[in-house]
XYZ file of C-alpha atoms in Angstrom:
231
model
C 88.177 242.644 181.315
C 89.852 244.742 178.619
C 89.768 241.774 176.252
C 86.077 241.371 176.723
C 85.438 244.956 176.029
C 87.633 244.894 172.967
C 86.052 241.792 171.411
C 82.512 243.228 172.038
C 82.903 245.284 168.877
C 83.386 242.025 166.856
C 80.390 240.051 168.124
C 78.121 241.271 165.418
C 78.042 240.456 161.769
C 79.762 242.858 159.356
C 82.475 242.694 156.706
C 85.359 242.749 159.159
C 83.954 240.061 161.417
C 83.022 237.851 158.559
C 86.681 237.841 157.348
C 87.956 237.228 160.929
C 85.667 234.387 161.515
C 86.375 232.707 158.218
C 90.167 232.944 158.713
C 89.942 231.754 162.279
C 87.875 228.829 161.334
C 90.297 227.835 158.482
C 93.302 228.225 160.846
C 91.905 226.262 163.820
C 90.253 223.589 161.822
C 93.439 223.243 159.761
C 95.667 222.917 162.709
C 93.593 220.071 164.142
C 93.258 218.457 160.700
C 97.049 218.417 160.207
C 97.519 216.398 163.267
C 95.113 213.690 161.879
C 96.443 214.001 158.386
C 100.051 213.231 159.122
C 98.890 209.990 160.788
C 97.010 209.011 157.476
C 93.614 208.904 159.167
C 90.475 209.084 156.947
C 89.857 212.748 157.448
C 92.830 215.174 156.790
C 93.301 218.817 157.377
C 91.280 219.918 154.318
C 88.242 217.931 155.757
C 88.637 219.553 159.083
C 88.801 222.976 157.585
C 85.731 222.472 155.488
C 83.776 221.184 158.310
C 84.798 224.051 160.612
C 84.259 226.647 157.907
C 80.893 225.270 156.900
C 79.691 225.293 160.411
C 81.060 228.894 160.846
C 78.931 229.889 157.757
C 75.869 228.320 159.096
C 76.189 230.099 162.428
C 76.876 233.475 160.769
C 73.873 232.949 158.529
C 71.881 232.268 161.580
C 73.072 235.350 163.216
C 72.555 237.487 160.126
C 68.962 236.420 159.833
C 68.320 237.282 163.421
C 70.028 240.623 163.207
C 68.313 241.588 159.903
C 64.859 240.388 160.529
C 64.747 240.454 164.418
C 62.966 237.199 164.656
C 63.492 233.383 164.430
C 65.522 231.023 166.718
C 69.143 231.924 166.722
C 70.223 228.462 167.675
C 68.086 226.428 165.089
C 70.596 226.156 162.295
C 73.453 225.386 164.688
C 71.499 222.504 166.285
C 71.013 221.054 162.758
C 74.777 221.116 162.224
C 75.365 219.201 165.437
C 72.921 216.624 164.346
C 74.001 216.305 160.825
C 77.740 215.999 161.418
C 77.042 212.621 162.853
C 76.586 211.174 159.284
C 80.078 212.467 158.253
C 81.540 211.145 161.473
C 80.029 207.792 161.156
C 81.446 207.385 157.779
C 84.973 207.457 159.203
C 84.201 204.574 161.649
C 84.868 201.134 160.515
C 85.356 197.638 161.911
C 88.227 195.657 160.469
C 88.198 191.883 160.015
C 90.304 191.681 163.242
C 87.251 193.176 165.121
C 89.159 196.404 165.597
C 87.075 199.753 165.646
C 88.885 202.351 163.749
C 88.130 206.082 163.323
C 86.433 206.899 166.607
C 88.859 209.723 167.374
C 88.571 210.998 163.791
C 84.810 211.120 164.018
C 84.913 212.800 167.478
C 87.397 215.242 165.977
C 85.100 216.155 163.067
C 82.138 216.651 165.555
C 84.302 218.900 167.639
C 85.534 220.846 164.619
C 81.952 221.495 163.697
C 81.247 222.822 167.263
C 84.355 225.023 166.930
C 82.887 226.465 163.777
C 79.557 227.291 165.549
C 81.440 229.053 168.187
C 83.493 231.083 165.749
C 80.466 231.751 163.655
C 78.562 233.388 166.567
C 81.642 235.347 167.660
C 82.576 233.402 170.697
C 86.335 233.687 169.826
C 87.703 232.927 173.334
C 85.863 229.745 173.716
C 86.831 228.542 170.189
C 90.543 229.340 170.609
C 90.746 227.789 174.143
C 88.794 224.673 173.176
C 90.688 224.310 169.795
C 94.084 224.121 171.681
C 92.502 221.685 174.193
C 91.402 219.398 171.313
C 94.871 219.587 169.826
C 96.374 218.765 173.276
C 94.132 215.692 173.615
C 94.889 214.433 170.149
C 98.705 214.742 170.637
C 99.913 214.675 174.275
C 97.032 212.691 175.630
C 97.570 209.901 172.961
C 100.915 209.119 174.557
C 99.331 209.012 177.968
C 96.600 206.670 176.536
C 99.234 204.286 175.249
C 101.153 204.485 178.486
C 98.056 203.346 180.376
C 97.036 200.709 177.920
C 100.575 199.099 177.827
C 100.385 198.622 181.654
C 96.899 197.264 181.683
C 96.324 193.624 182.822
C 94.003 193.173 179.744
C 95.547 192.333 176.318
C 93.680 192.146 173.098
C 95.445 190.148 170.344
C 94.950 188.851 166.753
C 96.620 185.632 165.810
C 96.838 183.775 162.622
C 97.320 179.965 163.243
C 98.068 177.169 160.926
C 95.588 174.643 162.243
C 92.897 173.896 164.817
C 95.523 172.091 166.832
C 97.458 175.253 167.153
C 94.424 176.852 168.788
C 94.396 174.049 171.350
C 98.109 174.573 172.076
C 97.421 178.333 172.522
C 94.680 177.583 175.082
C 96.918 175.129 176.954
C 99.649 177.679 177.009
C 97.385 180.345 178.516
C 96.206 177.922 181.216
C 99.866 177.004 182.076
C 100.781 180.686 182.261
C 97.681 181.417 184.380
C 96.517 183.805 181.660
C 92.740 184.150 181.841
C 90.934 184.145 178.427
C 88.010 186.431 178.798
C 86.758 186.445 175.220
C 87.670 184.560 172.042
C 86.466 184.525 168.480
C 87.653 181.965 165.983
C 87.161 182.138 162.175
C 88.705 180.518 159.179
C 90.724 182.813 156.893
C 88.980 182.332 153.462
C 91.401 184.620 151.763
C 94.473 182.427 152.627
C 95.507 179.651 150.360
C 95.866 177.276 153.302
C 93.494 176.386 156.027
C 94.541 179.122 158.485
C 92.684 180.068 161.648
C 91.992 183.702 162.733
C 91.918 184.136 166.447
C 90.814 187.349 168.178
C 90.861 187.199 171.907
C 91.078 189.156 175.178
C 93.297 187.735 177.860
C 93.988 188.896 181.438
C 97.510 188.519 182.574
C 99.079 188.598 185.968
C 100.281 191.776 187.492
C 103.839 192.661 186.698
C 103.679 190.796 183.365
C 104.485 193.117 180.427
C 102.535 192.983 177.211
C 105.812 192.556 175.285
C 106.711 189.464 177.267
C 103.285 187.901 176.654
C 103.495 188.582 172.909
C 107.057 187.094 172.643
C 105.882 183.903 174.343
C 102.928 183.421 172.186
C 104.893 184.116 169.092
C 107.088 181.116 170.033
C 104.123 178.672 169.946
C 104.019 176.088 167.115
C 101.608 176.997 164.441
C 101.581 180.810 165.078
C 102.023 182.491 161.713
C 101.216 186.045 162.495
C 100.642 187.856 165.937
C 99.518 191.445 166.417
C 98.496 193.340 169.495
C 95.085 195.218 168.944
C-alpha cells in the first residue's frame, strides 16, 4: 500500500520520471539482452536495450501528448509498437538447411522487451520489474528444464550425413530392428559436398526407457554414417 502511494508521484511525465524511466528501460532491457548475447544469439544486449528504450520513449510521448493536449487515444502509439516489433523479431528467425528453426526465443524476447518498454514508459514500474525478472527466469532456469524434458522424450529429431543411398536403407532396417518408429523423414543430396552424400532429417519414436544418447551411439556405429547430430 505504501509503495503504491509512493509511486503515485512518479506516474506522470516530468524531468525526474523521464530520467527514471529511461534508466530503468536500459537496465532491464540490458539484463535480458546480456543473457542472449553471451550465448551468441542474433540479438545481443544492445539490441534489447534499444528496443526497450525505444518503446519507452514511444509510450512517454503518447502520455505527454495526452497530458499536454488532453485528447487523443493514450494507447494508440503503444499498439503500433506491438505490431511493428514483429518485423524485427521475424528477422531473427531462420530455418537452417537441417530444417531447424532458430531464433524463436530471441524473437519472443525482443517482443517482450518492447512490451516492458511500454510498461516503463507509462509508469507501470511494478509490472515492468516483476515481468522483467520473470522473463529472465524463463530464459535461464526454464531453459534447463526444457532440456531436461526434451532429453526424456520418446521423440528424437536427428540430422545424418550418409555416404550413399544404401546407407539410408541400412538406417531404415536398423530402426525396424530396434523397433524405432520413423514418423517423418526428409532425404536430400548434399550439393556442397565433393562426394555423393545424402542428408537425412528425420523424427523417430523410441521405446520408453531408451535414452537419446543410446540411440545416437547406435546410429553412429552404422556403416555409411559420416555425421550425426541431434536437433
